[in-house]
Amino acid sequence: MSISAILGRARRVQIPAGRIDYRDSGSGAPIVFVHGVAVNGDLWRHVAPALSSGHRCITPDLPWGSHSAPLEPDVDLSLPGMARITADFIAALGLDDVTIVANDTGGAVAQALVAAHPERIARLILTSCDAFEKFPPTPQKYLAVTAHSRVLTWIVAYTAQFRFVQRLPTAYGFVTSRPMPPDIMASYVTPIRRSSGVRRDFRRMLAAVDTRYTFQAAAGLAGFDKPALVLWACDDKIFPREHGRRLAELLPRGRFGLIAESRTFIPEEQPQRLVAAIEEFLAAHPVGAG
């Protein structure tokens, strides 16, 4: 589970797919933060607390490879299935008028979420993320091969504990310009090394990757006629800036912006700039204002 106590009290909820651990702080209109593959709620440790004075900030450890409890067998872990899991999590907490803030693969999940399950979502904020043909991004395409082998998946999981491996482009090297703190990295890479069930979930998710789902999700954005903001990292080495502009254009009420001096993990590299952009967007589009 995420280790950052600043994110709030550790809680858990049961959904049809299995157990989801999360942290919860603040009060007011809810914000649900959706992370990407091979990270957990710790990604938002510099962002959610800064917003919790005026909002209920919820940071789930979604089952994308750095989760604590394996899912039920045979859960759908395609992109539509991941969106369903996120929708079920939101429903299980009884949330309405939710603002989604998403990053990396979580951004693709969020696109599929608002396209297929928009009823509880009031506002959408996408940051640098998978979209269109970048699913998975080029440095991680080798994982499609490892997904078909328990042994190869175990090797990837085992070697991810080593600092030099973490900084390779095929791991976490391109998402930040500097290494992330060792304790945070441990929270990301330990579950998949220690749990065969988590490795099983990870393999099944990778085996279900298909760009037809990202194109379907992007096409579905045209039906999300609610406030939306797309923020892209100026120095992103994985996801092209043009993808961010295209996503903003597909959203009927979308707006595009750039975050300077950041790679893909904007919440890690430029949390203050991200918080400022989120606060400005939320103030301009209050819940219930139409």
PDB file of C-alpha atoms in Angstrom, residues 11-246:
ATOM      1  CA  ARG A  11      -8.718   2.596   4.276  1.00  0.00           C
ATOM      2  CA  ARG A  12      -9.963  -0.246   2.092  1.00  0.00           C
ATOM      3  CA  VAL A  13     -13.112  -1.080   0.174  1.00  0.00           C
ATOM      4  CA  GLN A  14     -14.373  -4.227  -1.498  1.00  0.00           C
ATOM      5  CA  ILE A  15     -15.565  -4.072  -5.108  1.00  0.00           C
ATOM      6  CA  PRO A  16     -16.494  -6.948  -7.440  1.00  0.00           C
ATOM      7  CA  ALA A  17     -12.895  -7.172  -8.714  1.00  0.00           C
ATOM      8  CA  GLY A  18     -11.400  -7.432  -5.221  1.00  0.00           C
ATOM      9  CA  ARG A  19     -10.029  -5.247  -2.452  1.00  0.00           C
ATOM     10  CA  ILE A  20      -8.877  -1.697  -3.148  1.00  0.00           C
ATOM     11  CA  ASP A  21      -6.712   0.108  -0.590  1.00  0.00           C
ATOM     12  CA  TYR A  22      -6.814   3.885  -0.547  1.00  0.00           C
ATOM     13  CA  ARG A  23      -6.073   6.998   1.489  1.00  0.00           C
ATOM     14  CA  ASP A  24      -8.596   9.704   2.206  1.00  0.00           C
ATOM     15  CA  SER A  25      -8.216  13.242   3.527  1.00  0.00           C
ATOM     16  CA  GLY A  26     -10.045  16.557   3.579  1.00  0.00           C
ATOM     17  CA  SER A  27     -13.696  17.320   2.969  1.00  0.00           C
ATOM     18  CA  GLY A  28     -15.805  18.864   0.257  1.00  0.00           C
ATOM     19  CA  ALA A  29     -16.288  17.949  -3.394  1.00  0.00           C
ATOM     20  CA  PRO A  30     -14.310  14.753  -4.039  1.00  0.00           C
ATOM     21  CA  ILE A  31     -11.180  14.460  -6.135  1.00  0.00           C
ATOM     22  CA  VAL A  32     -10.092  10.951  -7.115  1.00  0.00           C
ATOM     23  CA  PHE A  33      -6.481  10.628  -8.257  1.00  0.00           C
ATOM     24  CA  VAL A  34      -5.809   7.917 -10.849  1.00  0.00           C
ATOM     25  CA  HIS A  35      -2.203   6.768 -11.152  1.00  0.00           C
ATOM     26  CA  GLY A  36      -0.555   4.689 -13.840  1.00  0.00           C
ATOM     27  CA  VAL A  37       1.049   1.263 -14.082  1.00  0.00           C
ATOM     28  CA  ALA A  38       3.691   0.173 -11.548  1.00  0.00           C
ATOM     29  CA  VAL A  39       3.042   3.038  -9.125  1.00  0.00           C
ATOM     30  CA  ASN A  40       0.439   3.656  -6.435  1.00  0.00           C
ATOM     31  CA  GLY A  41      -1.144   6.519  -4.509  1.00  0.00           C
ATOM     32  CA  ASP A  42       2.277   7.745  -3.355  1.00  0.00           C
ATOM     33  CA  LEU A  43       2.591   9.448  -6.754  1.00  0.00           C
ATOM     34  CA  TRP A  44       0.184  12.120  -5.448  1.00  0.00           C
ATOM     35  CA  ARG A  45       1.845  12.746  -2.060  1.00  0.00           C
ATOM     36  CA  HIS A  46       2.888  16.313  -3.008  1.00  0.00           C
ATOM     37  CA  VAL A  47      -0.396  17.162  -4.742  1.00  0.00           C
ATOM     38  CA  ALA A  48      -3.407  15.770  -2.858  1.00  0.00           C
ATOM     39  CA  PRO A  49      -2.487  17.228   0.562  1.00  0.00           C
ATOM     40  CA  ALA A  50      -2.209  20.709  -0.961  1.00  0.00           C
ATOM     41  CA  LEU A  51      -5.780  20.410  -2.252  1.00  0.00           C
ATOM     42  CA  SER A  52      -7.339  18.764   0.789  1.00  0.00           C
ATOM     43  CA  SER A  53      -8.152  22.012   2.603  1.00  0.00           C
ATOM     44  CA  GLY A  54     -11.081  22.559   0.244  1.00  0.00           C
ATOM     45  CA  HIS A  55     -11.714  19.097  -1.220  1.00  0.00           C
ATOM     46  CA  ARG A  56     -11.980  15.477  -0.219  1.00  0.00           C
ATOM     47  CA  CYS A  57      -8.873  13.948  -1.774  1.00  0.00           C
ATOM     48  CA  ILE A  58      -8.934  10.207  -2.393  1.00  0.00           C
ATOM     49  CA  THR A  59      -5.816   8.376  -3.587  1.00  0.00           C
ATOM     50  CA  PRO A  60      -6.494   4.704  -4.353  1.00  0.00           C
ATOM     51  CA  ASP A  61      -3.817   2.089  -4.922  1.00  0.00           C
ATOM     52  CA  LEU A  62      -5.365   0.821  -8.106  1.00  0.00           C
ATOM     53  CA  PRO A  63      -4.447  -2.746  -9.139  1.00  0.00           C
ATOM     54  CA  TRP A  64      -2.034  -1.868 -11.905  1.00  0.00           C
ATOM     55  CA  GLY A  65       1.032  -3.667 -10.494  1.00  0.00           C
ATOM     56  CA  SER A  66       1.927  -1.870  -7.237  1.00  0.00           C
ATOM     57  CA  HIS A  67      -1.154  -2.956  -5.284  1.00  0.00           C
ATOM     58  CA  SER A  68      -1.208  -4.862  -2.022  1.00  0.00           C
ATOM     59  CA  ALA A  69      -3.956  -7.448  -2.509  1.00  0.00           C
ATOM     60  CA  PRO A  70      -4.358  -9.598  -5.645  1.00  0.00           C
ATOM     61  CA  LEU A  71      -7.654  -9.314  -7.470  1.00  0.00           C
ATOM     62  CA  GLU A  72     -10.220 -12.023  -7.893  1.00  0.00           C
ATOM     63  CA  PRO A  73      -9.276 -14.558 -10.603  1.00  0.00           C
ATOM     64  CA  ASP A  74     -10.289 -13.762 -14.176  1.00  0.00           C
ATOM     65  CA  VAL A  75     -10.998 -10.061 -13.574  1.00  0.00           C
ATOM     66  CA  ASP A  76     -11.076  -8.070 -16.818  1.00  0.00           C
ATOM     67  CA  LEU A  77      -7.867  -6.016 -16.894  1.00  0.00           C
ATOM     68  CA  SER A  78      -8.199  -4.621 -20.394  1.00  0.00           C
ATOM     69  CA  LEU A  79      -8.490  -0.835 -20.557  1.00  0.00           C
ATOM     70  CA  PRO A  80     -12.322  -1.017 -20.402  1.00  0.00           C
ATOM     71  CA  GLY A  81     -11.974  -3.382 -17.448  1.00  0.00           C
ATOM     72  CA  MET A  82      -9.611  -0.988 -15.682  1.00  0.00           C
ATOM     73  CA  ALA A  83     -12.146   1.794 -16.223  1.00  0.00           C
ATOM     74  CA  ARG A  84     -14.859  -0.477 -14.771  1.00  0.00           C
ATOM     75  CA  ILE A  85     -12.717  -1.123 -11.681  1.00  0.00           C
ATOM     76  CA  THR A  86     -12.258   2.627 -11.208  1.00  0.00           C
ATOM     77  CA  ALA A  87     -15.982   3.266 -11.682  1.00  0.00           C
ATOM     78  CA  ASP A  88     -16.819   0.511  -9.176  1.00  0.00           C
ATOM     79  CA  PHE A  89     -14.387   2.058  -6.674  1.00  0.00           C
ATOM     80  CA  ILE A  90     -16.069   5.456  -7.014  1.00  0.00           C
ATOM     81  CA  ALA A  91     -19.514   3.871  -6.666  1.00  0.00           C
ATOM     82  CA  ALA A  92     -18.479   1.807  -3.631  1.00  0.00           C
ATOM     83  CA  LEU A  93     -17.499   5.015  -1.845  1.00  0.00           C
ATOM     84  CA  GLY A  94     -20.827   6.603  -2.809  1.00  0.00           C
ATOM     85  CA  LEU A  95     -19.122   9.528  -4.531  1.00  0.00           C
ATOM     86  CA  ASP A  96     -20.848  11.992  -6.857  1.00  0.00           C
ATOM     87  CA  ASP A  97     -19.676  15.134  -8.647  1.00  0.00           C
ATOM     88  CA  VAL A  98     -16.186  13.666  -8.753  1.00  0.00           C
ATOM     89  CA  THR A  99     -13.178  15.398 -10.229  1.00  0.00           C
ATOM     90  CA  ILE A 100     -10.765  12.921 -11.807  1.00  0.00           C
ATOM     91  CA  VAL A 101      -7.067  13.797 -11.874  1.00  0.00           C
ATOM     92  CA  ALA A 102      -5.030  11.263 -13.831  1.00  0.00           C
ATOM     93  CA  ASN A 103      -1.465  10.629 -14.988  1.00  0.00           C
ATOM     94  CA  ASP A 104       0.390   8.190 -17.241  1.00  0.00           C
ATOM     95  CA  THR A 105      -1.634   5.005 -17.912  1.00  0.00           C
ATOM     96  CA  GLY A 106      -4.142   6.372 -15.421  1.00  0.00           C
ATOM     97  CA  GLY A 107      -4.922   8.990 -18.048  1.00  0.00           C
ATOM     98  CA  ALA A 108      -5.934   6.298 -20.518  1.00  0.00           C
ATOM     99  CA  VAL A 109      -8.068   4.719 -17.791  1.00  0.00           C
ATOM    100  CA  ALA A 110      -9.666   8.102 -17.117  1.00  0.00           C
ATOM    101  CA  GLN A 111     -10.458   8.572 -20.813  1.00  0.00           C
ATOM    102  CA  ALA A 112     -12.191   5.185 -20.888  1.00  0.00           C
ATOM    103  CA  LEU A 113     -13.914   6.003 -17.599  1.00  0.00           C
ATOM    104  CA  VAL A 114     -15.544   9.252 -18.729  1.00  0.00           C
ATOM    105  CA  ALA A 115     -16.410   7.721 -22.099  1.00  0.00           C
ATOM    106  CA  ALA A 116     -18.197   4.675 -20.634  1.00  0.00           C
ATOM    107  CA  HIS A 117     -19.093   5.637 -17.040  1.00  0.00           C
ATOM    108  CA  PRO A 118     -19.482   9.434 -16.888  1.00  0.00           C
ATOM    109  CA  GLU A 119     -22.485   9.582 -14.571  1.00  0.00           C
ATOM    110  CA  ARG A 120     -20.560  10.327 -11.343  1.00  0.00           C
ATOM    111  CA  ILE A 121     -17.849  12.484 -12.945  1.00  0.00           C
ATOM    112  CA  ALA A 122     -18.163  16.281 -12.895  1.00  0.00           C
ATOM    113  CA  ARG A 123     -14.698  17.391 -14.057  1.00  0.00           C
ATOM    114  CA  LEU A 124     -11.685  15.791 -15.716  1.00  0.00           C
ATOM    115  CA  ILE A 125      -7.997  16.659 -15.505  1.00  0.00           C
ATOM    116  CA  LEU A 126      -5.592  14.643 -17.618  1.00  0.00           C
ATOM    117  CA  THR A 127      -1.842  15.006 -17.287  1.00  0.00           C
ATOM    118  CA  SER A 128       0.748  13.449 -19.623  1.00  0.00           C
ATOM    119  CA  CYS A 129      -0.659  10.030 -20.403  1.00  0.00           C
ATOM    120  CA  ASP A 130      -1.114   7.068 -22.716  1.00  0.00           C
ATOM    121  CA  ALA A 131      -3.339   7.817 -25.696  1.00  0.00           C
ATOM    122  CA  PHE A 132      -3.917   6.718 -29.276  1.00  0.00           C
ATOM    123  CA  GLU A 133      -1.027   4.529 -30.488  1.00  0.00           C
ATOM    124  CA  LYS A 134       1.124   5.116 -27.384  1.00  0.00           C
ATOM    125  CA  PHE A 135      -0.283   2.212 -25.379  1.00  0.00           C
ATOM    126  CA  PRO A 136       2.027   1.052 -24.012  1.00  0.00           C
ATOM    127  CA  PRO A 137       4.646   3.739 -24.671  1.00  0.00           C
ATOM    128  CA  THR A 138       7.624   2.672 -26.748  1.00  0.00           C
ATOM    129  CA  PRO A 139      10.159   2.042 -23.911  1.00  0.00           C
ATOM    130  CA  GLN A 140       7.763  -0.439 -22.279  1.00  0.00           C
ATOM    131  CA  LYS A 141       6.678  -2.393 -25.357  1.00  0.00           C
ATOM    132  CA  TYR A 142       8.934  -5.283 -24.323  1.00  0.00           C
ATOM    133  CA  LEU A 143       6.514  -5.971 -21.451  1.00  0.00           C
ATOM    134  CA  ALA A 144       4.045  -7.402 -23.962  1.00  0.00           C
ATOM    135  CA  VAL A 145       6.514 -10.279 -24.363  1.00  0.00           C
ATOM    136  CA  THR A 146       7.129 -10.764 -20.647  1.00  0.00           C
ATOM    137  CA  ALA A 147       3.361 -10.950 -20.082  1.00  0.00           C
ATOM    138  CA  HIS A 148       3.355 -14.405 -21.645  1.00  0.00           C
ATOM    139  CA  SER A 149       5.933 -15.835 -19.235  1.00  0.00           C
ATOM    140  CA  ARG A 150       5.781 -16.214 -15.459  1.00  0.00           C
ATOM    141  CA  VAL A 151       9.573 -16.512 -15.376  1.00  0.00           C
ATOM    142  CA  LEU A 152      10.207 -13.344 -17.367  1.00  0.00           C
ATOM    143  CA  THR A 153       7.666 -11.438 -15.266  1.00  0.00           C
ATOM    144  CA  TRP A 154       9.422 -12.619 -12.101  1.00  0.00           C
ATOM    145  CA  ILE A 155      12.792 -11.480 -13.501  1.00  0.00           C
ATOM    146  CA  VAL A 156      11.378  -8.024 -14.298  1.00  0.00           C
ATOM    147  CA  ALA A 157       9.838  -7.832 -10.822  1.00  0.00           C
ATOM    148  CA  TYR A 158      13.013  -8.991  -9.075  1.00  0.00           C
ATOM    149  CA  THR A 159      15.413  -6.691 -10.903  1.00  0.00           C
ATOM    150  CA  ALA A 160      13.178  -3.628 -10.419  1.00  0.00           C
ATOM    151  CA  GLN A 161      14.408  -3.338  -6.826  1.00  0.00           C
ATOM    152  CA  PHE A 162      17.842  -2.235  -8.018  1.00  0.00           C
ATOM    153  CA  ARG A 163      18.506   1.466  -8.416  1.00  0.00           C
ATOM    154  CA  PHE A 164      20.388   1.214 -11.717  1.00  0.00           C
ATOM    155  CA  VAL A 165      17.550  -0.808 -13.248  1.00  0.00           C
ATOM    156  CA  GLN A 166      14.967   1.715 -12.045  1.00  0.00           C
ATOM    157  CA  ARG A 167      16.770   4.481 -13.934  1.00  0.00           C
ATOM    158  CA  LEU A 168      16.760   2.618 -17.250  1.00  0.00           C
ATOM    159  CA  PRO A 169      14.430   4.021 -19.945  1.00  0.00           C
ATOM    160  CA  THR A 170      12.678   0.647 -19.970  1.00  0.00           C
ATOM    161  CA  ALA A 171      11.744   1.139 -16.300  1.00  0.00           C
ATOM    162  CA  TYR A 172      11.272   4.539 -14.618  1.00  0.00           C
ATOM    163  CA  GLY A 173      14.207   6.388 -16.198  1.00  0.00           C
ATOM    164  CA  PHE A 174      12.232   8.510 -18.657  1.00  0.00           C
ATOM    165  CA  VAL A 175       9.331   9.529 -16.383  1.00  0.00           C
ATOM    166  CA  THR A 176      11.433  11.763 -14.115  1.00  0.00           C
ATOM    167  CA  SER A 177      14.664  13.636 -14.669  1.00  0.00           C
ATOM    168  CA  ARG A 178      16.001  12.622 -11.238  1.00  0.00           C
ATOM    169  CA  PRO A 179      15.684   9.409  -9.219  1.00  0.00           C
ATOM    170  CA  MET A 180      12.642   9.187  -6.989  1.00  0.00           C
ATOM    171  CA  PRO A 181      13.157   8.692  -3.223  1.00  0.00           C
ATOM    172  CA  PRO A 182      14.182   5.138  -2.289  1.00  0.00           C
ATOM    173  CA  ASP A 183      11.262   4.589   0.083  1.00  0.00           C
ATOM    174  CA  ILE A 184       8.766   5.640  -2.594  1.00  0.00           C
ATOM    175  CA  MET A 185      10.405   3.400  -5.153  1.00  0.00           C
ATOM    176  CA  ALA A 186      10.227   0.527  -2.666  1.00  0.00           C
ATOM    177  CA  SER A 187       6.485   1.089  -2.281  1.00  0.00           C
ATOM    178  CA  TYR A 188       6.160   0.842  -6.066  1.00  0.00           C
ATOM    179  CA  VAL A 189       8.293  -2.218  -6.762  1.00  0.00           C
ATOM    180  CA  THR A 190       7.946  -4.381  -3.637  1.00  0.00           C
ATOM    181  CA  PRO A 191       4.390  -5.745  -4.100  1.00  0.00           C
ATOM    182  CA  ILE A 192       5.048  -7.301  -7.499  1.00  0.00           C
ATOM    183  CA  ARG A 193       8.258  -8.923  -6.273  1.00  0.00           C
ATOM    184  CA  ARG A 194       6.716 -10.402  -3.139  1.00  0.00           C
ATOM    185  CA  SER A 195       3.257 -11.453  -4.367  1.00  0.00           C
ATOM    186  CA  SER A 196       2.635 -14.048  -7.055  1.00  0.00           C
ATOM    187  CA  GLY A 197      -0.979 -12.836  -7.174  1.00  0.00           C
ATOM    188  CA  VAL A 198       0.094  -9.286  -7.970  1.00  0.00           C
ATOM    189  CA  ARG A 199       2.418 -10.635 -10.680  1.00  0.00           C
ATOM    190  CA  ARG A 200      -0.522 -12.583 -12.084  1.00  0.00           C
ATOM    191  CA  ASP A 201      -2.632  -9.407 -12.205  1.00  0.00           C
ATOM    192  CA  PHE A 202       0.236  -7.535 -13.846  1.00  0.00           C
ATOM    193  CA  ARG A 203       0.689 -10.222 -16.511  1.00  0.00           C
ATOM    194  CA  ARG A 204      -3.021 -10.314 -17.284  1.00  0.00           C
ATOM    195  CA  MET A 205      -3.169  -6.532 -17.584  1.00  0.00           C
ATOM    196  CA  LEU A 206      -0.200  -6.458 -19.976  1.00  0.00           C
ATOM    197  CA  ALA A 207      -1.627  -9.295 -22.046  1.00  0.00           C
ATOM    198  CA  ALA A 208      -4.841  -7.286 -22.517  1.00  0.00           C
ATOM    199  CA  VAL A 209      -3.120  -4.135 -23.839  1.00  0.00           C
ATOM    200  CA  ASP A 210      -4.526  -3.157 -27.232  1.00  0.00           C
ATOM    201  CA  THR A 211      -4.444   0.219 -28.961  1.00  0.00           C
ATOM    202  CA  ARG A 212      -7.986  -0.262 -30.210  1.00  0.00           C
ATOM    203  CA  TYR A 213      -9.061   0.504 -26.651  1.00  0.00           C
ATOM    204  CA  THR A 214      -7.171   3.793 -26.458  1.00  0.00           C
ATOM    205  CA  PHE A 215      -8.601   4.898 -29.794  1.00  0.00           C
ATOM    206  CA  GLN A 216     -12.097   3.922 -28.628  1.00  0.00           C
ATOM    207  CA  ALA A 217     -11.617   5.821 -25.366  1.00  0.00           C
ATOM    208  CA  ALA A 218     -10.385   8.929 -27.160  1.00  0.00           C
ATOM    209  CA  ALA A 219     -13.323   8.818 -29.556  1.00  0.00           C
ATOM    210  CA  GLY A 220     -15.663   8.607 -26.580  1.00  0.00           C
ATOM    211  CA  LEU A 221     -14.351  11.882 -25.162  1.00  0.00           C
ATOM    212  CA  ALA A 222     -16.633  13.763 -27.555  1.00  0.00           C
ATOM    213  CA  GLY A 223     -19.568  12.736 -25.377  1.00  0.00           C
ATOM    214  CA  PHE A 224     -18.075  14.128 -22.151  1.00  0.00           C
ATOM    215  CA  ASP A 225     -19.566  17.632 -22.216  1.00  0.00           C
ATOM    216  CA  LYS A 226     -18.166  18.744 -18.864  1.00  0.00           C
ATOM    217  CA  PRO A 227     -15.183  20.884 -17.846  1.00  0.00           C
ATOM    218  CA  ALA A 228     -11.900  19.268 -18.784  1.00  0.00           C
ATOM    219  CA  LEU A 229      -8.245  20.249 -18.613  1.00  0.00           C
ATOM    220  CA  VAL A 230      -5.309  18.540 -20.314  1.00  0.00           C
ATOM    221  CA  LEU A 231      -1.878  19.363 -18.897  1.00  0.00           C
ATOM    222  CA  TRP A 232       1.238  18.081 -20.633  1.00  0.00           C
ATOM    223  CA  ALA A 233       4.821  18.007 -19.432  1.00  0.00           C
ATOM    224  CA  CYS A 234       7.025  20.272 -21.525  1.00  0.00           C
ATOM    225  CA  ASP A 235       9.936  17.837 -21.319  1.00  0.00           C
ATOM    226  CA  ASP A 236       7.984  14.612 -21.730  1.00  0.00           C
ATOM    227  CA  LYS A 237      10.202  11.943 -23.302  1.00  0.00           C
ATOM    228  CA  ILE A 238       7.448   9.342 -23.696  1.00  0.00           C
ATOM    229  CA  PHE A 239       4.161  10.938 -24.726  1.00  0.00           C
ATOM    230  CA  PRO A 240       4.117  13.473 -27.592  1.00  0.00           C
ATOM    231  CA  ARG A 241       2.752  16.911 -26.858  1.00  0.00           C
ATOM    232  CA  GLU A 242       0.519  16.673 -29.916  1.00  0.00           C
ATOM    233  CA  HIS A 243      -1.392  13.880 -28.207  1.00  0.00           C
ATOM    234  CA  GLY A 244      -2.297  16.243 -25.402  1.00  0.00           C
ATOM    235  CA  ARG A 245      -3.548  18.840 -27.843  1.00  0.00           C
ATOM    236  CA  ARG A 246      -5.607  16.213 -29.682  1.00  0.00           C
TER     237      ARG A 246
END
